[in-house]
Every structure is written in C-alpha cells, then in structure tokens.
Coordinates of C-alpha atoms in Angstrom, one line a residue:
M15 CA 33.6 -110.8 -39.0
T16 CA 30.4 -112.6 -39.3
L17 CA 31.1 -116.4 -39.5
L18 CA 27.5 -117.8 -39.7
D19 CA 24.7 -116.1 -41.4
I20 CA 21.3 -117.5 -41.2
Q21 CA 18.7 -115.7 -43.4
D22 CA 15.1 -116.4 -43.1
I23 CA 15.1 -120.2 -42.9
H24 CA 11.8 -122.4 -42.8
S25 CA 12.1 -126.1 -42.0
Y26 CA 9.3 -128.6 -41.8
Y27 CA 8.8 -132.0 -40.2
G28 CA 6.0 -133.4 -42.5
N29 CA 3.3 -131.0 -42.1
I30 CA 4.9 -129.4 -38.7
H31 CA 6.0 -126.1 -39.5
A32 CA 9.3 -126.4 -37.1
L33 CA 11.3 -123.1 -38.1
K34 CA 9.4 -120.1 -39.1
G35 CA 11.6 -117.7 -40.7
I36 CA 14.7 -117.9 -38.6
S37 CA 17.5 -115.3 -38.9
L38 CA 20.5 -114.9 -36.8
T39 CA 24.3 -114.3 -37.1
I40 CA 27.4 -115.4 -35.3
G41 CA 30.5 -113.6 -35.5
E42 CA 33.9 -115.4 -35.6
G43 CA 35.1 -115.9 -31.9
E44 CA 31.6 -115.4 -30.3
I45 CA 29.7 -117.8 -28.0
V46 CA 26.3 -117.5 -28.8
T47 CA 23.3 -119.4 -27.3
L48 CA 19.8 -120.2 -28.3
I49 CA 17.3 -120.6 -25.4
G50 CA 13.9 -121.9 -25.4
A51 CA 11.5 -124.6 -24.2
N52 CA 11.3 -128.2 -25.5
G53 CA 9.9 -128.0 -29.2
A54 CA 10.8 -124.4 -29.7
G55 CA 13.2 -125.4 -32.6
K56 CA 16.6 -125.2 -31.2
T57 CA 17.8 -128.6 -32.0
T58 CA 16.1 -128.2 -35.6
T59 CA 18.2 -125.0 -36.1
L60 CA 21.3 -126.9 -35.3
R61 CA 20.4 -129.8 -37.8
A62 CA 19.8 -127.2 -40.4
I63 CA 23.0 -125.7 -40.0
S64 CA 24.7 -129.3 -40.0
G65 CA 23.0 -130.1 -43.1
L66 CA 21.1 -133.0 -41.5
L67 CA 17.7 -131.3 -42.5
K68 CA 17.5 -129.1 -45.2
P69 CA 15.6 -125.9 -45.0
S70 CA 12.7 -125.4 -47.5
Q71 CA 13.2 -122.0 -47.6
G72 CA 16.1 -119.3 -46.9
R73 CA 19.9 -119.5 -46.7
I74 CA 22.6 -120.6 -44.4
L75 CA 26.0 -118.9 -45.0
F76 CA 29.1 -119.9 -43.7
D77 CA 32.0 -117.5 -44.0
G78 CA 30.0 -116.0 -46.9
E79 CA 29.5 -119.3 -48.6
D80 CA 25.9 -121.1 -48.9
L81 CA 25.7 -124.4 -47.5
A82 CA 22.5 -125.5 -49.4
P83 CA 24.6 -127.5 -52.0
Y84 CA 26.6 -129.5 -49.4
K85 CA 25.8 -132.9 -47.5
A86 CA 26.0 -133.2 -43.9
H87 CA 29.7 -134.7 -44.1
E88 CA 30.7 -132.2 -46.4
I89 CA 29.6 -129.5 -44.1
V90 CA 32.1 -131.0 -41.5
F91 CA 34.9 -130.6 -43.9
K92 CA 33.9 -126.9 -44.3
G93 CA 34.7 -126.5 -40.6
I94 CA 31.4 -127.1 -38.8
S95 CA 31.0 -129.9 -36.0
M96 CA 28.3 -130.7 -33.8
V97 CA 28.0 -132.4 -30.4
P98 CA 24.5 -134.3 -30.6
E99 CA 22.0 -134.2 -27.6
G100 CA 22.4 -137.3 -25.8
R101 CA 26.2 -137.2 -26.5
G102 CA 26.0 -140.0 -29.2
V103 CA 29.4 -141.7 -28.6
F104 CA 30.2 -144.9 -30.5
S105 CA 29.6 -147.2 -27.3
R106 CA 31.5 -150.3 -28.4
L107 CA 34.5 -148.3 -29.6
T108 CA 37.3 -147.1 -27.1
V109 CA 37.8 -143.6 -26.3
A110 CA 41.0 -143.6 -28.7
E111 CA 38.9 -145.0 -31.5
N112 CA 36.0 -142.5 -31.0
L113 CA 38.5 -139.7 -31.3
D114 CA 40.2 -141.0 -34.3
L115 CA 36.7 -141.0 -36.0
G116 CA 36.4 -137.3 -35.2
A117 CA 39.4 -136.7 -37.4
Y118 CA 38.6 -139.4 -40.1
H119 CA 38.4 -136.7 -42.9
R120 CA 41.9 -135.2 -42.2
Q121 CA 45.2 -136.0 -43.6
D122 CA 47.3 -133.6 -41.7
H123 CA 48.7 -136.1 -39.3
S124 CA 51.1 -133.8 -37.4
E125 CA 48.1 -131.3 -36.7
I126 CA 45.7 -134.3 -35.7
A127 CA 48.4 -135.4 -33.2
R128 CA 48.5 -131.7 -31.9
D129 CA 44.6 -131.7 -31.6
L130 CA 44.8 -135.0 -29.9
E131 CA 47.1 -133.6 -27.2
R132 CA 45.0 -130.5 -26.9
V133 CA 42.0 -132.5 -26.1
F134 CA 43.7 -134.7 -23.7
V135 CA 44.9 -131.3 -21.9
L136 CA 41.5 -130.1 -22.1
F137 CA 39.9 -133.4 -20.7
P138 CA 42.5 -135.2 -18.7
R139 CA 40.1 -138.0 -17.9
L140 CA 39.9 -139.0 -21.4
R141 CA 43.8 -139.6 -21.5
E142 CA 43.3 -141.8 -18.5
R143 CA 40.4 -143.7 -20.0
R144 CA 41.7 -143.7 -23.8
S145 CA 41.7 -147.5 -23.8
Q146 CA 38.3 -147.8 -22.1
V147 CA 35.1 -148.9 -24.1
A148 CA 33.2 -145.6 -24.7
G149 CA 29.9 -147.2 -23.5
T150 CA 31.4 -147.9 -19.9
L151 CA 32.1 -144.2 -19.4
S152 CA 29.9 -142.1 -16.9
G153 CA 27.5 -139.6 -18.5
G154 CA 30.1 -136.7 -17.7
E155 CA 32.8 -138.7 -19.4
Q156 CA 30.8 -139.3 -22.4
Q157 CA 29.9 -135.8 -22.9
M158 CA 33.6 -135.0 -22.6
L159 CA 34.4 -137.5 -25.4
A160 CA 31.5 -136.3 -27.5
T161 CA 32.9 -132.8 -27.3
A162 CA 36.7 -134.1 -27.8
R163 CA 35.5 -136.0 -30.8
A164 CA 33.9 -132.9 -32.4
L165 CA 37.1 -130.8 -31.7
M166 CA 39.3 -133.6 -33.3
A167 CA 37.5 -132.3 -36.8
H168 CA 39.3 -129.1 -36.0
P169 CA 36.2 -126.9 -36.4
R170 CA 35.8 -123.2 -36.8
L171 CA 32.3 -123.5 -35.5
L172 CA 31.4 -126.0 -32.8
L173 CA 27.5 -126.9 -32.4
M174 CA 26.7 -127.8 -28.8
D175 CA 23.1 -129.5 -28.4
E176 CA 22.1 -129.6 -24.6
P177 CA 25.5 -130.5 -23.0
S178 CA 24.0 -130.3 -19.7
M179 CA 21.2 -133.2 -20.1
G180 CA 21.3 -135.7 -17.5
L181 CA 24.4 -134.5 -15.7
A182 CA 24.9 -133.8 -12.0
P183 CA 25.4 -130.0 -11.3
I184 CA 28.8 -130.3 -10.3
L185 CA 29.5 -131.8 -13.9
V186 CA 27.7 -129.4 -15.6
E187 CA 29.9 -126.8 -14.0
S188 CA 33.1 -128.4 -15.0
I189 CA 31.7 -129.0 -18.8
F190 CA 30.5 -125.2 -19.1
E191 CA 34.1 -124.0 -17.7
K192 CA 35.6 -126.0 -20.7
F193 CA 33.6 -123.9 -23.3
D194 CA 35.6 -120.7 -22.4
E195 CA 38.8 -122.6 -23.0
I196 CA 37.6 -124.0 -26.3
N197 CA 36.5 -120.5 -27.4
Q198 CA 39.7 -118.9 -26.2
D199 CA 41.6 -121.3 -28.4
G200 CA 39.8 -119.8 -31.5
T201 CA 36.6 -122.0 -31.9
T202 CA 33.3 -120.1 -32.3
I203 CA 30.5 -121.9 -30.4
L204 CA 26.8 -122.1 -30.9
L205 CA 25.2 -123.4 -27.7
V206 CA 21.8 -124.9 -27.4
E207 CA 20.7 -125.4 -23.8
Q208 CA 17.8 -125.5 -21.6
N209 CA 19.7 -124.5 -18.6
A210 CA 19.4 -120.8 -19.6
N211 CA 21.3 -119.5 -16.5
M212 CA 24.4 -121.5 -17.4
A213 CA 24.1 -120.8 -21.1
L214 CA 23.8 -117.0 -20.7
K215 CA 26.9 -117.0 -18.1
A216 CA 28.8 -118.8 -20.7
A217 CA 27.9 -116.7 -23.7
N218 CA 28.4 -113.6 -25.2
R219 CA 24.9 -113.2 -27.0
G220 CA 21.9 -115.0 -27.1
Y221 CA 18.5 -115.6 -28.8
V222 CA 15.1 -116.8 -27.6
L223 CA 13.2 -119.3 -29.6
Q224 CA 9.4 -119.9 -29.1
T225 CA 7.6 -122.3 -31.3
G226 CA 9.9 -121.9 -34.4
E227 CA 10.3 -118.2 -34.3
I228 CA 13.0 -115.8 -32.6
V229 CA 11.1 -113.5 -30.1
L230 CA 14.2 -111.9 -28.4
S231 CA 17.8 -111.3 -28.9
D232 CA 20.3 -109.4 -26.8
S233 CA 23.6 -109.5 -25.1
A234 CA 23.8 -112.3 -22.4
Q235 CA 23.7 -109.8 -19.9
G236 CA 20.5 -108.2 -21.2
L237 CA 18.9 -111.4 -21.5
R238 CA 19.7 -112.5 -18.0
S239 CA 18.3 -109.2 -16.7
N240 CA 15.1 -109.5 -18.9
T241 CA 12.2 -110.0 -17.0
M242 CA 10.4 -112.6 -19.6
V243 CA 13.6 -114.6 -19.6
Q244 CA 13.9 -114.6 -15.9
K245 CA 10.3 -115.7 -15.5
A246 CA 10.2 -118.2 -18.5
Y247 CA 13.5 -119.8 -18.3
M248 CA 15.3 -119.1 -15.4
G249 CA 12.7 -119.9 -12.7
M250 CA 12.5 -116.6 -11.2
E251 CA 9.3 -114.6 -10.2

C-alpha cells in the first residue's frame, strides 16, 4: 500500500527554483533513500513533506490525504516525524525532557510509556544518560536522542535528514543498524543521506536528485550497481 505519494511538487526559496516537479512514492513498511549532492533538493523535499515549506505546485498525499491544508505540527499529529539535519536537540534540557517533548501531543499515557521503553531498548545509552543535559552528550548520543525523540511521536513515517553528518565511521555503522530495527517495528523510513553507500545498504529503493529533479530511481541494489551512481556518489572509478 502506498503511504506517501508526492506528485509533481515545485518549491522555491525566493527566486530559486529548488524543486522542479518532484514525484515519488513510498510504500508502507519500506525504507526509501534520497541521494544527491549538496544543493540537490534533498532537505527541501523533507521540509515540503513535513510542512515546513509549502510547495507552490503539486500535491503531497499521506495515506491518501492531501497534506496541503495542514501546518507542520498538525502533520506530526497525522503520523510524520522528522529528525533534522544537525540533530536539533534541546541542548539545555535533559534527555528525559527531550523525549517527553517528542510525545507532547499524545494523551495515550500507557502507550507513551511503552514507546519510552522501546527507545531505551533501541538506544540503551539514552537510559543511562536520561538525567543528563542533552547539550553535553556526544554527537553520536545526540543523534540517538534526536531519533528517539522523533519516535516518541509514534510516527508511521520517519524522515531522516543526514544522520551520518559529523559522526565517526563506527558510530555511523551503529546508527544505520538501528534503522532496520525501527523499520522492523513497523515504521516506514525516508532517508536523506550523502553517504550513498551506507544509504543504499539500508534502503529497499532509492531516488537520485540533481538540481531539484529526480534523474534516476531503482531498487537499492540497482542503484549501487549503476555506473553513474558509483562514480558520482560512491567515489568509484
């Protein structure tokens, strides 16, 4: 079943035409990745889905419903959470307070408790650091916290923006391993990532963005074996 259906969206930053007719679909239960260079439109696509940037043209359907009338916080209520580039944790609040804010709109207290236990099992370091101020965490721990905070909203679709940025390779491996566990628990994932090799290992399918346009789409394995992708995004000759 199609969970997200993006139909010919155009977005602008002032006079800059950032997205030039993007169309893509994500099926429920998939991990789909967007790869491309800086400035290709990857983050802009996530901002459009999450309601932070309203497209000037086209439609974004989530579970068949047009998201155009909804504000960003209302889209969270609909079941879409975003982990922003740079993590964006509340640095002066504790780990526990950050996680509480992830569930701020929910009233199902028993389910919130279950989700809190779920993220502590997924990221045991956060249980150990639950009383620590978030700004004193390492970069890897902050990425764990940002992901866990988004999961506390109990999303059907999780948007991940550059989760490997600024992390040591061993931490990147650890974070990406968690995506499969999150997905196996029933959360669909749209992953934006410059580390194309890691992204395509994690994903089922992928799209390649260049200057605001999708130039290629295929299975993850198909993209990994594509000569253009290998040369442009994976450092292979």
